[in-house]
Amino acid sequence: MANKEKMGPPTLEMIQGNPYNYTFDEVAKCMGEERAKSLFKTLYKNGVSPKNQTMTIKDIYVGGDTTKYAFELQDGYCIKRRTGNTVCVSTMVGCPVGCIFCASGKNGFIRNLSPAEIVQQIVLLKERVNRIVFMGMGEPLFNYDNLIKSIHILRDRNGLNFPTDGINVSTVGPVEQLKRLREEHLKIQFTLSLHATDQATRNMIMPHMKSNSIHSVVEAALSYSERHNRKITIAYLLAPGINDRASDVRQLGKWFRGKNVLINLLQYNETACKRIKRPNKQQLVAFKIRLEEAGLEVKLRESRGNRIKAACGQLVSDYNKGNDAPTSDSPEKMSPVIHKLSDNKADTTRGIRKEKRHPFAKHKAKRKRKKN
């Protein structure tokens, strides 16, 4: 698979060529602790030097409460997102799951992102980030080793020193990887994208997850909650006529009543899929009330970024459309990665604006005035 490093400890050449790919311990073993501290200070605390980057900002789209960044990789495609003080991070180019409501997997799976490409989605933004969610393009647990390594890099006290409690992994729940995640000594937040209560419906919504029994997925998620003694979130995209039946309410109550679980009820951001209709606010509220009457804790998650195609993989599909997977004959091909930012505050901006100036020019100007 693309972007795999050689097995074994990194060499000095490897670190210098792609420093964001390595943990502090790996760098220190190769370069010594003092040089490693100096390098990590350069990487994470003194701004990003272009010579250390393996991806760049291609475009910025601003639409009301959501801003979406397009990053360009070194081999030809796209990923996504930052929201207010929350960054939504991708782990793949494309996606193998094939959820019918999501544009990320429209062109199938292309490749995993390296730890460096995952980490740079955060460090390139410059703004202060309070929360990281692995909820962008791709299924995080199918890129398991790179996901876990990137979390260790992000939380290293010599680097960003990001609090693990502020990191959320959102997954469709591949059972074997869920079992591995349960045993990790990481206090991360956890979200299971469920979207159905029976196997047939989930197979229709997530066609490439058929080998994972829905009951086993739920059991593994609840086991994670119990093992780490923390509340987990169940993401449930409401699809009128598909997953809002009385039997769905009963099954959700049977699974999660009395458990340390929050049901996050989601509104569909329309894509090209015609099989799912976007529910209106009344339908969302009515279903929320039914779930609460079944003894569940429920929260409506506001849909953001509809005006700039900020739903799963929408903007990235425009970049990757017709872009064949890179071959050995075209190594120079660059890869756009979409990164979405949603502001939590109300915004009176109307329409879509494609930003052409440097995204941090405003921040740089403010800092310059303060110095003067």
XYZ file of C-alpha atoms in Angstrom:
372
model
C 0.000 0.000 0.000
C 1.125 3.574 -0.731
C 3.165 5.622 1.725
C 4.401 2.740 3.838
C 7.732 3.416 5.505
C 10.446 0.813 5.754
C 10.123 -1.496 8.705
C 12.335 -0.867 11.702
C 13.500 2.345 13.371
C 13.728 5.472 11.194
C 17.072 6.682 9.919
C 18.249 10.304 10.084
C 17.540 10.631 6.360
C 13.970 9.406 6.813
C 13.332 11.819 9.679
C 14.760 14.776 7.780
C 12.687 13.886 4.716
C 9.356 13.551 6.553
C 9.694 14.639 10.212
C 5.950 14.771 10.963
C 5.790 11.011 10.460
C 7.583 10.164 13.700
C 7.019 10.236 17.442
C 9.388 12.059 19.756
C 10.734 8.759 21.096
C 11.608 7.563 17.572
C 13.384 10.826 16.779
C 15.220 10.894 20.121
C 16.532 7.359 19.650
C 17.974 8.365 16.297
C 19.164 11.942 16.947
C 19.492 12.202 20.698
C 17.062 13.877 23.084
C 18.347 17.448 22.808
C 18.302 17.500 19.000
C 14.884 15.839 19.050
C 13.524 18.549 21.380
C 14.905 21.232 19.114
C 13.327 19.623 16.040
C 9.930 19.188 17.726
C 9.996 22.819 18.823
C 10.528 23.786 15.182
C 7.767 21.476 13.981
C 5.064 22.267 16.505
C 5.803 25.499 18.372
C 7.577 27.902 16.020
C 5.246 27.749 13.033
C 5.444 25.434 10.050
C 8.484 25.629 7.803
C 7.720 24.823 4.132
C 10.770 22.546 3.974
C 9.131 20.211 6.517
C 5.724 20.088 4.819
C 4.587 17.181 2.666
C 1.224 18.845 1.881
C 0.065 22.403 1.191
C -3.151 24.446 1.315
C -4.708 24.463 -2.161
C -8.004 26.342 -1.672
C -10.252 27.674 1.079
C -14.040 27.771 0.888
C -16.045 29.897 3.332
C -19.797 29.500 3.703
C -21.567 30.877 6.768
C -20.700 28.727 9.771
C -18.302 26.395 7.969
C -14.944 26.840 6.283
C -13.458 24.058 4.223
C -9.758 23.687 3.410
C -8.473 21.754 0.402
C -5.000 20.356 1.061
C -2.808 19.066 -1.740
C -0.795 15.912 -1.119
C 2.287 14.734 -2.937
C 0.662 12.122 -5.158
C -2.678 13.275 -6.634
C -5.989 13.462 -4.589
C -7.953 15.167 -1.602
C -9.160 15.145 2.220
C -10.933 17.450 4.910
C -12.002 19.842 7.790
C -11.771 22.233 10.739
C -14.765 23.494 12.763
C -14.485 26.636 14.926
C -12.101 25.281 17.540
C -12.719 21.722 16.333
C -10.704 20.094 13.554
C -12.272 17.261 11.566
C -9.425 15.074 10.313
C -9.234 12.578 7.456
C -7.313 9.308 7.594
C -7.617 8.177 3.963
C -7.913 9.382 0.406
C -11.267 7.881 -0.554
C -13.025 5.303 1.618
C -13.703 1.545 1.358
C -16.957 1.514 3.388
C -19.272 2.864 0.665
C -21.961 4.485 2.844
C -24.733 5.513 0.444
C -25.143 8.947 2.059
C -21.435 9.806 1.845
C -19.494 11.101 -1.141
C -16.105 10.098 0.319
C -16.257 6.578 -1.060
C -17.816 7.506 -4.375
C -14.583 6.727 -6.231
C -13.637 3.922 -3.847
C -10.586 3.599 -1.637
C -7.367 5.122 -2.982
C -4.871 4.949 -0.121
C -4.207 5.440 3.567
C -2.762 8.692 4.845
C 0.561 8.526 6.663
C 0.874 9.780 10.259
C 2.616 12.876 8.836
C -0.320 13.657 6.543
C -2.769 13.206 9.407
C -0.780 15.424 11.798
C -0.228 18.198 9.235
C -3.982 18.646 8.847
C -3.810 20.195 12.317
C -0.455 21.956 12.433
C -0.920 23.749 9.091
C -4.014 25.581 10.350
C -2.116 27.892 12.732
C -5.237 28.727 14.796
C -5.683 27.386 18.278
C -7.477 24.032 18.217
C -9.457 22.745 21.197
C -10.815 19.492 19.798
C -9.786 16.952 17.162
C -12.307 14.571 15.603
C -11.294 11.754 13.270
C -14.485 12.158 11.274
C -13.208 13.243 7.867
C -12.603 11.146 4.793
C -11.997 7.441 5.345
C -12.613 4.897 8.097
C -10.015 5.612 10.837
C -9.846 2.060 12.174
C -9.033 0.641 8.727
C -5.859 2.757 8.909
C -5.324 1.599 12.466
C -1.552 1.779 12.981
C -1.195 5.211 11.373
C -4.184 6.513 13.334
C -2.769 5.418 16.689
C 0.704 6.678 15.829
C -0.670 10.097 14.829
C -2.524 10.335 18.162
C 0.707 9.596 20.035
C 2.491 12.293 18.002
C -0.251 14.857 18.674
C -0.343 14.228 22.412
C 3.437 14.221 22.934
C 4.393 16.861 25.513
C 7.404 17.873 23.402
C 5.120 18.661 20.462
C 1.539 19.949 20.498
C 0.910 18.338 23.897
C -2.722 17.928 22.833
C -4.984 16.540 25.585
C -6.141 13.029 24.722
C -9.577 13.813 26.156
C -9.966 16.310 23.316
C -9.550 13.635 20.620
C -12.563 11.754 19.256
C -12.376 8.762 16.927
C -15.530 8.233 14.863
C -15.879 4.794 13.309
C -18.370 2.547 11.522
C -17.150 -0.191 13.844
C -15.008 -2.909 12.241
C -15.153 -5.415 15.087
C -11.566 -6.675 15.149
C -10.163 -3.136 15.185
C -12.678 -2.116 17.880
C -11.304 -4.889 20.058
C -7.762 -3.590 19.507
C -8.838 -0.030 20.315
C -10.410 -1.248 23.553
C -6.990 -2.396 24.751
C -5.154 0.839 23.930
C -4.084 2.951 26.910
C -5.541 6.107 25.406
C -8.305 8.162 27.006
C -9.837 9.206 23.709
C -13.498 9.926 23.044
C -15.372 7.430 20.901
C -18.239 7.719 18.400
C -19.897 4.785 16.639
C -21.638 5.578 13.356
C -24.549 3.141 13.602
C -27.414 4.509 11.435
C -29.506 1.319 11.636
C -30.846 -1.226 14.118
C -30.978 -4.360 11.955
C -28.476 -6.061 9.688
C -30.416 -5.706 6.439
C -30.850 -1.947 6.803
C -27.223 -1.419 7.815
C -26.060 -3.535 4.866
C -28.054 -1.268 2.565
C -26.653 1.918 4.140
C -23.072 0.593 4.529
C -22.700 -2.083 1.833
C -19.067 -2.933 2.574
C -19.591 -3.605 6.285
C -21.693 -6.731 5.737
C -19.097 -9.021 7.319
C -19.504 -7.202 10.654
C -22.598 -8.259 12.572
C -24.477 -5.202 13.842
C -24.959 -6.888 17.228
C -21.210 -7.594 17.484
C -20.446 -3.971 16.556
C -22.748 -2.643 19.292
C -21.395 -5.150 21.809
C -17.792 -4.091 21.055
C -18.680 -0.389 21.364
C -20.360 -0.916 24.744
C -17.376 -2.990 25.856
C -15.113 -0.015 25.017
C -17.325 2.229 27.144
C -17.187 -0.137 30.105
C -13.443 -0.806 29.798
C -12.548 2.907 29.778
C -15.432 4.076 31.984
C -16.489 6.838 29.615
C -19.592 7.919 27.759
C -19.636 6.994 24.090
C -21.653 8.609 21.305
C -23.869 6.733 18.865
C -24.215 8.699 15.621
C -27.587 8.067 13.974
C -28.328 9.717 10.636
C -32.104 9.957 10.413
C -33.443 8.590 7.115
C -37.259 8.920 7.025
C -38.921 5.679 5.997
C -35.685 3.717 6.427
C -34.507 3.862 10.063
C -37.257 5.740 11.936
C -39.682 2.866 12.518
C -41.181 1.846 15.868
C -38.933 -1.232 15.776
C -35.875 1.045 15.458
C -36.881 2.978 18.575
C -37.438 -0.262 20.502
C -34.069 -1.735 19.475
C -32.130 1.431 20.305
C -33.802 1.453 23.705
C -32.983 -2.227 24.242
C -29.305 -1.685 23.421
C -28.577 1.644 25.090
C -31.136 2.366 27.830
C -29.322 2.693 31.136
C -25.907 2.645 29.425
C -23.283 5.398 29.380
C -24.373 6.423 25.882
C -25.452 9.589 24.065
C -27.462 9.262 20.844
C -26.350 11.940 18.384
C -29.219 12.422 15.935
C -27.944 13.752 12.610
C -29.573 15.548 9.704
C -28.545 14.440 6.223
C -26.563 16.947 4.130
C -27.843 16.054 0.688
C -25.454 14.439 -1.799
C -26.205 12.783 -5.144
C -27.813 9.830 -3.317
C -31.548 9.700 -4.052
C -32.329 6.822 -1.686
C -32.177 9.019 1.420
C -34.336 12.092 1.885
C -33.228 14.997 4.082
C -35.520 15.086 7.150
C -37.018 18.401 8.187
C -36.661 19.832 11.673
C -40.095 18.569 12.730
C -39.184 14.979 11.810
C -35.902 15.222 13.731
C -37.582 16.627 16.841
C -40.385 14.047 16.700
C -37.914 11.145 16.487
C -35.823 12.668 19.296
C -38.888 12.743 21.533
C -39.674 9.103 20.740
C -36.132 8.081 21.675
C -36.269 10.072 24.912
C -39.567 8.398 25.781
C -37.711 5.086 25.315
C -35.304 6.171 28.080
C -32.393 7.384 25.942
C -30.216 10.494 26.155
C -30.447 12.237 22.781
C -28.902 15.318 21.200
C -29.702 16.885 17.842
C -26.552 17.721 15.937
C -26.997 20.767 13.775
C -26.181 20.250 10.114
C -23.478 22.669 8.957
C -21.859 23.639 5.683
C -24.660 22.638 3.336
C -24.018 25.710 1.167
C -20.399 24.750 0.462
C -20.887 20.997 -0.001
C -19.403 20.304 3.411
C -21.010 16.907 3.930
C -18.887 13.764 3.884
C -16.514 13.929 0.931
C -18.589 16.281 -1.230
C -15.959 18.900 -2.065
C -13.186 16.360 -2.329
C -15.146 14.459 -4.960
C -15.077 17.566 -7.149
C -11.271 17.608 -6.939
C -10.807 13.880 -7.425
C -13.411 13.503 -10.165
C -11.785 11.798 -13.112
C -8.453 11.725 -11.311
C -7.194 8.172 -11.745
C -5.138 6.625 -9.004
C -1.494 7.596 -9.445
C 0.774 5.042 -11.015
C 4.521 4.554 -10.995
C 4.530 6.540 -14.257
C 3.044 9.624 -12.620
C 4.684 10.083 -9.198
C 4.580 13.868 -9.487
C 0.776 13.943 -9.364
C -0.526 15.996 -6.429
C -3.435 14.986 -4.223
C -6.002 17.452 -2.836
C -7.168 16.689 0.697
C -10.239 18.445 2.014
C -10.297 19.840 5.523
C -13.514 21.376 6.855
C -13.894 24.062 9.514
C -17.233 24.823 11.115
C -17.664 27.849 13.319
C -19.792 27.258 16.416
C -20.980 30.872 16.469
C -23.797 32.367 14.377
C -22.577 33.939 11.159
C -24.403 36.351 8.898
C -22.277 35.483 5.862
C -24.383 34.565 2.840
C -23.439 32.533 -0.199
C -20.082 30.957 -0.927
C -16.767 32.748 -1.079
C -13.656 31.125 -2.478
C -10.732 32.644 -0.588
C -7.706 33.438 -2.723
C -5.382 35.200 -0.317
C -3.234 33.409 2.200
C -5.571 32.018 4.878
C -3.530 33.390 7.745
C -2.773 36.838 6.277
C -5.320 38.405 8.631
C -3.767 36.753 11.680
C -0.267 37.772 10.583
C -1.385 41.391 10.155
C -2.843 41.438 13.664
C 0.381 40.076 15.144
C 2.417 42.651 13.233
C 0.308 45.549 14.566
C 0.728 44.277 18.130
C 4.516 44.239 17.758
C 4.475 47.811 16.551
